[in-house]
CSV table of N, CA and C in Angstrom, one decimal:
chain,number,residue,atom,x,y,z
P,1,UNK,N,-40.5,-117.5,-33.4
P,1,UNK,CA,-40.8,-116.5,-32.4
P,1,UNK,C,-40.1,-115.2,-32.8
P,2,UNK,N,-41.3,-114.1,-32.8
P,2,UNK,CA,-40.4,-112.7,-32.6
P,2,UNK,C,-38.9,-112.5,-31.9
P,3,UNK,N,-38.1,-112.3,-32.0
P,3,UNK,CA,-37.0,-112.0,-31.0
P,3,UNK,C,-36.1,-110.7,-30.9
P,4,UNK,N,-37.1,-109.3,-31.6
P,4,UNK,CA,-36.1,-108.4,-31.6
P,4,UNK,C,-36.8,-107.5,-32.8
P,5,UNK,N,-36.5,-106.2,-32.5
P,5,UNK,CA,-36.8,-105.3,-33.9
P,5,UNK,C,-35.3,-104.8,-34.5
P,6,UNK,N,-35.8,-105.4,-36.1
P,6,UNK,CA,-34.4,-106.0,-36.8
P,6,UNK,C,-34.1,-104.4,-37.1
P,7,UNK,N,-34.8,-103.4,-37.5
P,7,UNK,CA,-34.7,-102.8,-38.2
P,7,UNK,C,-35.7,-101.5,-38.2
P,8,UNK,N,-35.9,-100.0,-38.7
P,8,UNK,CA,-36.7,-99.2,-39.1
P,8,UNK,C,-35.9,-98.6,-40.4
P,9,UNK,N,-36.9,-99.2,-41.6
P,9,UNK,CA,-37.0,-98.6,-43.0
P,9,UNK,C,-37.7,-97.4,-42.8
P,10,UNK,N,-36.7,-96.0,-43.6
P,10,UNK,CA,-37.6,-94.7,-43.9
P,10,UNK,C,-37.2,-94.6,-45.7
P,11,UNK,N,-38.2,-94.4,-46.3
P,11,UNK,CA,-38.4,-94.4,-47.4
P,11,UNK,C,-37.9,-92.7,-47.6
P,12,UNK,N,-36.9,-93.1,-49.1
P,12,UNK,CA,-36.1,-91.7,-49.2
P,12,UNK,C,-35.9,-91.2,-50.8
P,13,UNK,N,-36.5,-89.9,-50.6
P,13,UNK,CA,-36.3,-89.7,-52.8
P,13,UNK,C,-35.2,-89.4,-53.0
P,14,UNK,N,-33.9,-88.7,-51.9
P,14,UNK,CA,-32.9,-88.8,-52.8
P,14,UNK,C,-31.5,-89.6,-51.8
P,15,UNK,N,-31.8,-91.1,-52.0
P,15,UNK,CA,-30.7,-91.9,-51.3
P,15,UNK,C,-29.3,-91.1,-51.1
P,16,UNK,N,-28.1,-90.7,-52.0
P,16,UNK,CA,-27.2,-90.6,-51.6
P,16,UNK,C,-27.6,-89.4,-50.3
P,17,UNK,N,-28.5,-88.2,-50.9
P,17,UNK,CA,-28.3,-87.3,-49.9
P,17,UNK,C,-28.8,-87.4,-48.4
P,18,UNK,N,-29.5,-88.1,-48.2
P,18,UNK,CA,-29.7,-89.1,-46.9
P,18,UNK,C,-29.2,-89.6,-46.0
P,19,UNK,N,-27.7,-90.4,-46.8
P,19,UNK,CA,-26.9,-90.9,-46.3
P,19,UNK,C,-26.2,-89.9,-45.8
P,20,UNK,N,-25.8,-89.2,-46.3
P,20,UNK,CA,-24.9,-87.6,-46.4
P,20,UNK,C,-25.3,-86.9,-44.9
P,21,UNK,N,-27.1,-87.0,-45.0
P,21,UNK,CA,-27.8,-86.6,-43.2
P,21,UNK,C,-27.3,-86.9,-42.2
P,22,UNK,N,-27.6,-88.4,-42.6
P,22,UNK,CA,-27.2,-89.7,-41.4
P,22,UNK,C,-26.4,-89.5,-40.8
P,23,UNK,N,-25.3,-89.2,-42.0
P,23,UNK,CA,-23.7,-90.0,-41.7
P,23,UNK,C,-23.1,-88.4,-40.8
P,24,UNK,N,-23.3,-87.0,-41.4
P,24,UNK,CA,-23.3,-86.0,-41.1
P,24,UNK,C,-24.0,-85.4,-39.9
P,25,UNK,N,-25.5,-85.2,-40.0
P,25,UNK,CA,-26.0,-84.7,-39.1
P,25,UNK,C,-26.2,-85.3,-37.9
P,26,UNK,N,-26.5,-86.6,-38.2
P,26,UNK,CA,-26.6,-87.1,-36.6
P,26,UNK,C,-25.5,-88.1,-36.5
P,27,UNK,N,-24.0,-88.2,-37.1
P,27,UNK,CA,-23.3,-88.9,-36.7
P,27,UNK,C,-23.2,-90.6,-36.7
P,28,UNK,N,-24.2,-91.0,-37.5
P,28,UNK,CA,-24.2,-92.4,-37.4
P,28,UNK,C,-23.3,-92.9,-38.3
P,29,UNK,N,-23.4,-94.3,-38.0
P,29,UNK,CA,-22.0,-95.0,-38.9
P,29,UNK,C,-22.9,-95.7,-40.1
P,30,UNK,N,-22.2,-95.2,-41.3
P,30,UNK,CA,-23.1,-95.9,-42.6
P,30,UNK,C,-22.1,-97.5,-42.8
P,31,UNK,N,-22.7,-98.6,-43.1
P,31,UNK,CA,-22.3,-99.4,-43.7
P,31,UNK,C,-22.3,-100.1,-44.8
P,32,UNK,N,-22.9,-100.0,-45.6
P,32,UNK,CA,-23.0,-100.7,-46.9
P,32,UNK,C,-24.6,-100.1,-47.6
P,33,UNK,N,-24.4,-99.9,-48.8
P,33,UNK,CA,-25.4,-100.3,-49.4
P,33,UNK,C,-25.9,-101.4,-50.3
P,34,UNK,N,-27.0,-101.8,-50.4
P,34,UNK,CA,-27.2,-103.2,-51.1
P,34,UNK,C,-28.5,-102.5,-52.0
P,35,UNK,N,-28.3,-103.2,-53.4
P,35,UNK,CA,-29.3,-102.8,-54.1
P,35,UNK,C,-30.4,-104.5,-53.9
P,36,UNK,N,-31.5,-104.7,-53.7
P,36,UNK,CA,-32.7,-105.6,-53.9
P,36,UNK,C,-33.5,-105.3,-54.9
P,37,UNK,N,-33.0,-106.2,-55.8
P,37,UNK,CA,-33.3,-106.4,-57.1
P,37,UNK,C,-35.2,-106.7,-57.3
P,38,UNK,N,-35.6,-107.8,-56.8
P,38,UNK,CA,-36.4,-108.3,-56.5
P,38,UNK,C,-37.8,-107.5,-55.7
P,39,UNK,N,-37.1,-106.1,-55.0
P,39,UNK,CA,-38.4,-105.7,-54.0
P,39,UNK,C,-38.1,-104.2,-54.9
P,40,UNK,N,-37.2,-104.2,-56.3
P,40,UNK,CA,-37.2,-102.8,-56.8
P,40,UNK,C,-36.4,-101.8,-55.6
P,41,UNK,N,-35.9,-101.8,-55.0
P,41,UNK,CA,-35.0,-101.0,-53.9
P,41,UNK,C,-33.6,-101.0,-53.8
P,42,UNK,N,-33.1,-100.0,-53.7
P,42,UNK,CA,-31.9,-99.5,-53.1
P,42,UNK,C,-32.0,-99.3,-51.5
P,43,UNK,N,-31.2,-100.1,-50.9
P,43,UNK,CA,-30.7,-99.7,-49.3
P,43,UNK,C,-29.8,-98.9,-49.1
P,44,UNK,N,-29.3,-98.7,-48.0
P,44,UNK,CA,-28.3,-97.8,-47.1
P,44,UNK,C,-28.7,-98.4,-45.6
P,45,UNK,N,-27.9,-99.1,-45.2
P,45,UNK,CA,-28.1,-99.3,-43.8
P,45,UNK,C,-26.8,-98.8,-42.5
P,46,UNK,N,-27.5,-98.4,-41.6
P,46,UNK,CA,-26.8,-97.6,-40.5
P,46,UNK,C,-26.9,-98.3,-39.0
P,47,UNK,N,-26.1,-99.2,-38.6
P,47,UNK,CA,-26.5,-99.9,-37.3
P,47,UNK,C,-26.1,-99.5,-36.6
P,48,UNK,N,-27.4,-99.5,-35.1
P,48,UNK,CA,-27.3,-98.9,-34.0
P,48,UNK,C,-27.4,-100.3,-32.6
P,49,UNK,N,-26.8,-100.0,-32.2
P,49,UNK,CA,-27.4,-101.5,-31.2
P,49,UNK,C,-28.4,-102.4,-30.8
P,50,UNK,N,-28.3,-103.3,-31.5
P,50,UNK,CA,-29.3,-104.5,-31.4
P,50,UNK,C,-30.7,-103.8,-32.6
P,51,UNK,N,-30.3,-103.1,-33.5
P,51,UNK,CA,-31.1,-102.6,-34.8
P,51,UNK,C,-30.1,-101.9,-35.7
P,52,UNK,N,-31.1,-101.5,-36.7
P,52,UNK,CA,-30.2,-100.2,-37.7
P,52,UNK,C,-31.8,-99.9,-38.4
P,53,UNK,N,-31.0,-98.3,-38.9
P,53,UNK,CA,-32.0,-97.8,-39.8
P,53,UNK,C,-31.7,-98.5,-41.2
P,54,UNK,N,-32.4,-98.0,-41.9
P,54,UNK,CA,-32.5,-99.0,-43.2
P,54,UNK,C,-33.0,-97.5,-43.9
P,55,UNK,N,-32.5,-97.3,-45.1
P,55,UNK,CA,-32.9,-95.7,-46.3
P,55,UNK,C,-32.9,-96.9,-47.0
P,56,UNK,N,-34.5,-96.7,-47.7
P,56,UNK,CA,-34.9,-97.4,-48.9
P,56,UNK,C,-35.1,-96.2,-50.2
P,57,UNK,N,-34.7,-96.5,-51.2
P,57,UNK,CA,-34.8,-96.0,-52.4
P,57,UNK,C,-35.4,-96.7,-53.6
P,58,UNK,N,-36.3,-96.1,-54.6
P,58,UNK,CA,-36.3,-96.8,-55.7
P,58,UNK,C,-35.4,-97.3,-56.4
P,59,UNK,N,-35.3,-98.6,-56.5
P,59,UNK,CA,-34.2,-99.0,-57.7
P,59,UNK,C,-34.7,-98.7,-59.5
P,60,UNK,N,-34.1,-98.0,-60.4
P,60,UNK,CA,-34.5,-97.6,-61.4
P,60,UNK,C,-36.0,-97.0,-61.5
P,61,UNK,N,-36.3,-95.7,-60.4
P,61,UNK,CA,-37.2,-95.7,-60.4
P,61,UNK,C,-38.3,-96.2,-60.4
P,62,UNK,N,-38.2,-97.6,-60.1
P,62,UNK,CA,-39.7,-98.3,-60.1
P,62,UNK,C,-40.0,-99.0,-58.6
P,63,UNK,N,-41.3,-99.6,-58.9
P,63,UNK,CA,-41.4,-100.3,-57.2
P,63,UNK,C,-42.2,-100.1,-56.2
P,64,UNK,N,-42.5,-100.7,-55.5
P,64,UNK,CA,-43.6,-99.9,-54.3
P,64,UNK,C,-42.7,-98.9,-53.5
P,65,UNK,N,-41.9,-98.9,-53.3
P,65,UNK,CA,-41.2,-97.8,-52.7
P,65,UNK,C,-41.2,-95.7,-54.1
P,66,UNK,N,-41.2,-96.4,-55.1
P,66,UNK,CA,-41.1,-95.5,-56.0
P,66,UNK,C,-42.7,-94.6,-55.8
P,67,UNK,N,-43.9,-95.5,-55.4
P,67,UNK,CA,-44.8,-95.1,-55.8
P,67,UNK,C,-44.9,-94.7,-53.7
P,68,UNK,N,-44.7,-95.3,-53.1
P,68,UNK,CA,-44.8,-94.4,-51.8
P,68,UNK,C,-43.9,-93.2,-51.9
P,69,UNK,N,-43.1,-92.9,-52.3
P,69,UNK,CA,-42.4,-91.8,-52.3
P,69,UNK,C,-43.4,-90.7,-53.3
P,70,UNK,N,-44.3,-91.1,-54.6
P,70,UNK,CA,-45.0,-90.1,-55.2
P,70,UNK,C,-46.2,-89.5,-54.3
P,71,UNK,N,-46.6,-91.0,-53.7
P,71,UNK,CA,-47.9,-90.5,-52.8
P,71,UNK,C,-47.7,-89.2,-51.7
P,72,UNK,N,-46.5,-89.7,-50.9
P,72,UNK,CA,-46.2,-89.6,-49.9
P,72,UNK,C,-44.5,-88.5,-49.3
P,73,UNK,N,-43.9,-88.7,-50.7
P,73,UNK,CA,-42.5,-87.7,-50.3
P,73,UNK,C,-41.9,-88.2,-49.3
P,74,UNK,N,-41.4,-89.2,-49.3
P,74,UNK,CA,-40.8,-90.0,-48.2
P,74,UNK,C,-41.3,-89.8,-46.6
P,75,UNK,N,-40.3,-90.5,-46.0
P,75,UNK,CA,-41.3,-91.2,-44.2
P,75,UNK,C,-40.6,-92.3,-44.1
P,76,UNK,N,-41.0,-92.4,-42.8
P,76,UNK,CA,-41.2,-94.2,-42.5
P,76,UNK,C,-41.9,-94.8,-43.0
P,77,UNK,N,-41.3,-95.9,-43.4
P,77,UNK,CA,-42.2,-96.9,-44.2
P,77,UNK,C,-42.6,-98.1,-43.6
P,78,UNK,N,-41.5,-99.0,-42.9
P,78,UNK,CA,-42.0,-99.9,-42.0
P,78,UNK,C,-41.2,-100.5,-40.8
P,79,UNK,N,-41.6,-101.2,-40.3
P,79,UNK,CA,-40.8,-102.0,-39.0
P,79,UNK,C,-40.3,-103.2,-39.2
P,80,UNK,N,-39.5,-103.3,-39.2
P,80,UNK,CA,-39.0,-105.2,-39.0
P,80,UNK,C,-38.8,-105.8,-38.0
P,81,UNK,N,-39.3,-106.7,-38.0
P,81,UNK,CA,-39.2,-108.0,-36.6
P,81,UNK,C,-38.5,-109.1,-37.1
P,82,UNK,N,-37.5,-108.9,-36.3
P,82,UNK,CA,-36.4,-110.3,-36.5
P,82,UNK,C,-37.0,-111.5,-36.0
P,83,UNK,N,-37.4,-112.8,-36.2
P,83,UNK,CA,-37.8,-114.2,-36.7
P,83,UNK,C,-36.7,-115.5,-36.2
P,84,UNK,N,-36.9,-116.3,-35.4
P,84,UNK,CA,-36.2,-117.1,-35.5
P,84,UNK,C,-36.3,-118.3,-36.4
P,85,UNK,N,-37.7,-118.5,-36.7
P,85,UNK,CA,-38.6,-119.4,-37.6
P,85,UNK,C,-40.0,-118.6,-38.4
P,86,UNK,N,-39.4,-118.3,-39.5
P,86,UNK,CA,-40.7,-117.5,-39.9
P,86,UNK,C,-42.0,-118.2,-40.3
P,87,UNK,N,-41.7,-119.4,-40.6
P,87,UNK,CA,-42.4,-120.2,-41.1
P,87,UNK,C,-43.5,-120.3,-40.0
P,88,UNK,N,-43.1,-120.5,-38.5
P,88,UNK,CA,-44.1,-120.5,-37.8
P,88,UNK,C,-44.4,-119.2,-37.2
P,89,UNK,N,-43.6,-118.5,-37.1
P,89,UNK,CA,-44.6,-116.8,-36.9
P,89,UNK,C,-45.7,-116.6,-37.9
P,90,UNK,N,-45.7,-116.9,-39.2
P,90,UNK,CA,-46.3,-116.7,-40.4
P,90,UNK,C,-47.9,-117.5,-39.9
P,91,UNK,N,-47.5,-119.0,-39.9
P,91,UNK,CA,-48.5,-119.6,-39.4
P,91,UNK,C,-49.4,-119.2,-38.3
P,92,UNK,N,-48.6,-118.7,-37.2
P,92,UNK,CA,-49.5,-118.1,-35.9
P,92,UNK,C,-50.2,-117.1,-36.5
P,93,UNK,N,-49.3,-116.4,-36.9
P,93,UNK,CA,-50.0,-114.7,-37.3
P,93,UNK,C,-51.5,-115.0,-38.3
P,94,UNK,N,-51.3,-115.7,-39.2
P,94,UNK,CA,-52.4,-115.8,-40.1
P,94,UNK,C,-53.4,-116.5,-39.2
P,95,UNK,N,-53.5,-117.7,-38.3
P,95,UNK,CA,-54.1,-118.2,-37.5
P,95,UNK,C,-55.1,-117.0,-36.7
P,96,UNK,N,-54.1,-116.0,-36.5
P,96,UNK,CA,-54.9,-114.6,-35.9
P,96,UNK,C,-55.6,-113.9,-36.6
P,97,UNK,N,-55.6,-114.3,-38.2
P,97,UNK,CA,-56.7,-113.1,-39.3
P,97,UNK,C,-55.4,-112.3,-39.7
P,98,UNK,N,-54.4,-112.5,-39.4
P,98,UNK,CA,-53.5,-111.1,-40.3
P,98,UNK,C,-53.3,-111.7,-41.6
P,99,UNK,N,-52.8,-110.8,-42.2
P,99,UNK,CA,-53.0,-110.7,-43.9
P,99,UNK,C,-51.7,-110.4,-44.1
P,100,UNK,N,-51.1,-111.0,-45.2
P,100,UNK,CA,-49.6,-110.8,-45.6
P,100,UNK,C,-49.8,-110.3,-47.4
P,101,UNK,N,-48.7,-109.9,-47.6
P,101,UNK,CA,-48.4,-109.4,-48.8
P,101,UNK,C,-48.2,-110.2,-49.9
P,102,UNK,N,-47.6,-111.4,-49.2
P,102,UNK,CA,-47.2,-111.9,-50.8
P,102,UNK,C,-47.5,-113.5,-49.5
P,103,UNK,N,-47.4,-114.7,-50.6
P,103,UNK,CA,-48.0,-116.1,-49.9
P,103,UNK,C,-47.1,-116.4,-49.5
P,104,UNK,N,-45.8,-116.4,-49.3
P,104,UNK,CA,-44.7,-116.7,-48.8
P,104,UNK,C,-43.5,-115.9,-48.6
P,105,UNK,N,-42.4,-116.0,-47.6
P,105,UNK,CA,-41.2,-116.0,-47.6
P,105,UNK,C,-40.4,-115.7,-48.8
P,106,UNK,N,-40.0,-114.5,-49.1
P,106,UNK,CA,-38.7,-114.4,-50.3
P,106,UNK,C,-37.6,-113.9,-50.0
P,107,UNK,N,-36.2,-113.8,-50.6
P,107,UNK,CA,-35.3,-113.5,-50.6
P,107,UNK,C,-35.5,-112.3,-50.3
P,108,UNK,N,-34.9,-111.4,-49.2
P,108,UNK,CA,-34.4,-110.2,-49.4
P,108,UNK,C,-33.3,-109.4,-48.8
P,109,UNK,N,-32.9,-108.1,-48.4
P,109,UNK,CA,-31.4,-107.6,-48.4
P,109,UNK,C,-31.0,-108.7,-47.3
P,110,UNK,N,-29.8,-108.7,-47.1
P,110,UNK,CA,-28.7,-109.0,-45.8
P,110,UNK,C,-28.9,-110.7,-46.5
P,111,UNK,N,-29.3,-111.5,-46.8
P,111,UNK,CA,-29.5,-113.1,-47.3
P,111,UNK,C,-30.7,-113.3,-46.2
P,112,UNK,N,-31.9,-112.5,-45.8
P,112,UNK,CA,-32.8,-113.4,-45.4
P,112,UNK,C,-34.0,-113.4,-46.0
P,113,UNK,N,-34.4,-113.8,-45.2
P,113,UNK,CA,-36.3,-114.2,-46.1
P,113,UNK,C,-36.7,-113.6,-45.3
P,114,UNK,N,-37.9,-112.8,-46.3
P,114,UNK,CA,-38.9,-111.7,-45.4
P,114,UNK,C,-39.7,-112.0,-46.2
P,115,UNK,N,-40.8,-111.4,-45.0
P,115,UNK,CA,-42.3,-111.8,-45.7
P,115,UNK,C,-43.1,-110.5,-45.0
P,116,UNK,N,-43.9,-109.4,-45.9
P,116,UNK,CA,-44.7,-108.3,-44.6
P,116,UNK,C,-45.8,-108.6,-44.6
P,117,UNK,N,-46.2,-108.3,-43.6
P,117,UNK,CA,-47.9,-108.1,-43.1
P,117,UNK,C,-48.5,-107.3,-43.7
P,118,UNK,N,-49.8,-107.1,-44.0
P,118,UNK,CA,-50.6,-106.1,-44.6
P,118,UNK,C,-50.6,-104.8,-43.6
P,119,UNK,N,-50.4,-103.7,-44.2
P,119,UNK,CA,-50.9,-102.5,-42.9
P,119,UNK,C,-52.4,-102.7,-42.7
P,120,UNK,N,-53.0,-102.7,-43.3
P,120,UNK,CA,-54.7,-103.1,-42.5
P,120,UNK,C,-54.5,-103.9,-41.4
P,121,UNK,N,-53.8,-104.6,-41.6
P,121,UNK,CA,-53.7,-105.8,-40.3
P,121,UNK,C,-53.0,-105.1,-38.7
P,122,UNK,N,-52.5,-104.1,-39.3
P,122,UNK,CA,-51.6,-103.8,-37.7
P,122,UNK,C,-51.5,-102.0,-37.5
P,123,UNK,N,-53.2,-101.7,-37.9
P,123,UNK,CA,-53.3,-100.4,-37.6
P,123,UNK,C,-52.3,-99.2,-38.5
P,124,UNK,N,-52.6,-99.6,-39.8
P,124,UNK,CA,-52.1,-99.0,-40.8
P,124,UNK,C,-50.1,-98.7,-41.1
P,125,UNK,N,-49.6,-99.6,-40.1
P,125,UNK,CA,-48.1,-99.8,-40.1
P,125,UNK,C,-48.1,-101.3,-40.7
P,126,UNK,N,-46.9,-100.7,-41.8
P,126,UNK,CA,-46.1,-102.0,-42.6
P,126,UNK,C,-45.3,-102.7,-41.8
P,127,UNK,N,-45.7,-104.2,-41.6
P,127,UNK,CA,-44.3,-104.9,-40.7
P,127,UNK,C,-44.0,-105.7,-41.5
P,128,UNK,N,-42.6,-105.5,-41.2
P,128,UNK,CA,-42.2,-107.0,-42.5
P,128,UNK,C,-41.3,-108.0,-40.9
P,129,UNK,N,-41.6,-109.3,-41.7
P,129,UNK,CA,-40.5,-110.0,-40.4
P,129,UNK,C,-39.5,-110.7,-41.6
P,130,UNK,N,-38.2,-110.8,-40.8
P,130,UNK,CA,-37.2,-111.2,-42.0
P,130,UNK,C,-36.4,-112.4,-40.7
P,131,UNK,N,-36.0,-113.5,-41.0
P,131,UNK,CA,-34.9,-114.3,-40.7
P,131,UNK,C,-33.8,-114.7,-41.5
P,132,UNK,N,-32.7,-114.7,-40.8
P,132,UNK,CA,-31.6,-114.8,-41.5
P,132,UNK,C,-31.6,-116.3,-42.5
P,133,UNK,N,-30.7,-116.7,-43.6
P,133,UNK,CA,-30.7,-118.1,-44.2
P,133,UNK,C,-29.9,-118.7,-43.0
P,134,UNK,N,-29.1,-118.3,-42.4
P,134,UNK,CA,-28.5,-119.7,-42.0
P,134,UNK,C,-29.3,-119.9,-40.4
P,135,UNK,N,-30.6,-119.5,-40.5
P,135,UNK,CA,-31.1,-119.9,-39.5
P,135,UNK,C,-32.0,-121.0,-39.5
């Protein structure tokens, strides 16, 4: 089951100076960055109560984020819905016609498994749903 919006990813060309925004112009608290090897991305995450923003970067310039930032010059890129069982949100959701990205569940930042939805499926917004491993 859905239980929360984990997160808003905004896709960013120049990560440190972003953080610099964040952390500066509107005062939020930066915590860590984590590079994701696997989705080509560099993070920056800033948590706000019961969410955080998420600044995604290309990692070595490559990646679907590399190539949204050519199309597009950064934005928001997508939403995340926190998961208590993704396995069966996945099942329901497809049960509905929605379309995912990849056939399953993979590793990604913070140790959980995320899996996104197609934007065709949810009125041209990327959702990814992620649950934690030790759930």
């Amino acid at each position: 089951m859905i239980t929360g919006l984990d997160h808003i990813a905004i896709a960013v060309p120049d990560l440190d100076k972003a953080i610099e925004r964040f952390m500066n112009d509107f005062g939020l608290t930066f915590d860590h960055k984590e590079d994701v090897v696997s989705a080509k991305t560099s993070t920056a995450f800033f948590p706000l109560d019961n969410t955080s923003i998420e600044l995604v970067h290309p990692l070595n310039g490559e990646g679907p984020i590399q190539k949204y930032i050519e199309k597009k010059g950064g934005g928001m890129h997508h939403l995340c819905f926190s998961s208590d069982n993704i396995e069966e949100d996945i099942a329901r959701l497809k049960s509905k016609g929605y379309e995912f990205l990849s056939e399953a569940p993979y590793l990604g930042a913070h140790n959980c498994m995320v899996i996104f939805i197609h934007p065709k499926s949810c009125d041209g917004v990327l959702i990814e749903l992620n649950q934690p491993m030790d759930h």
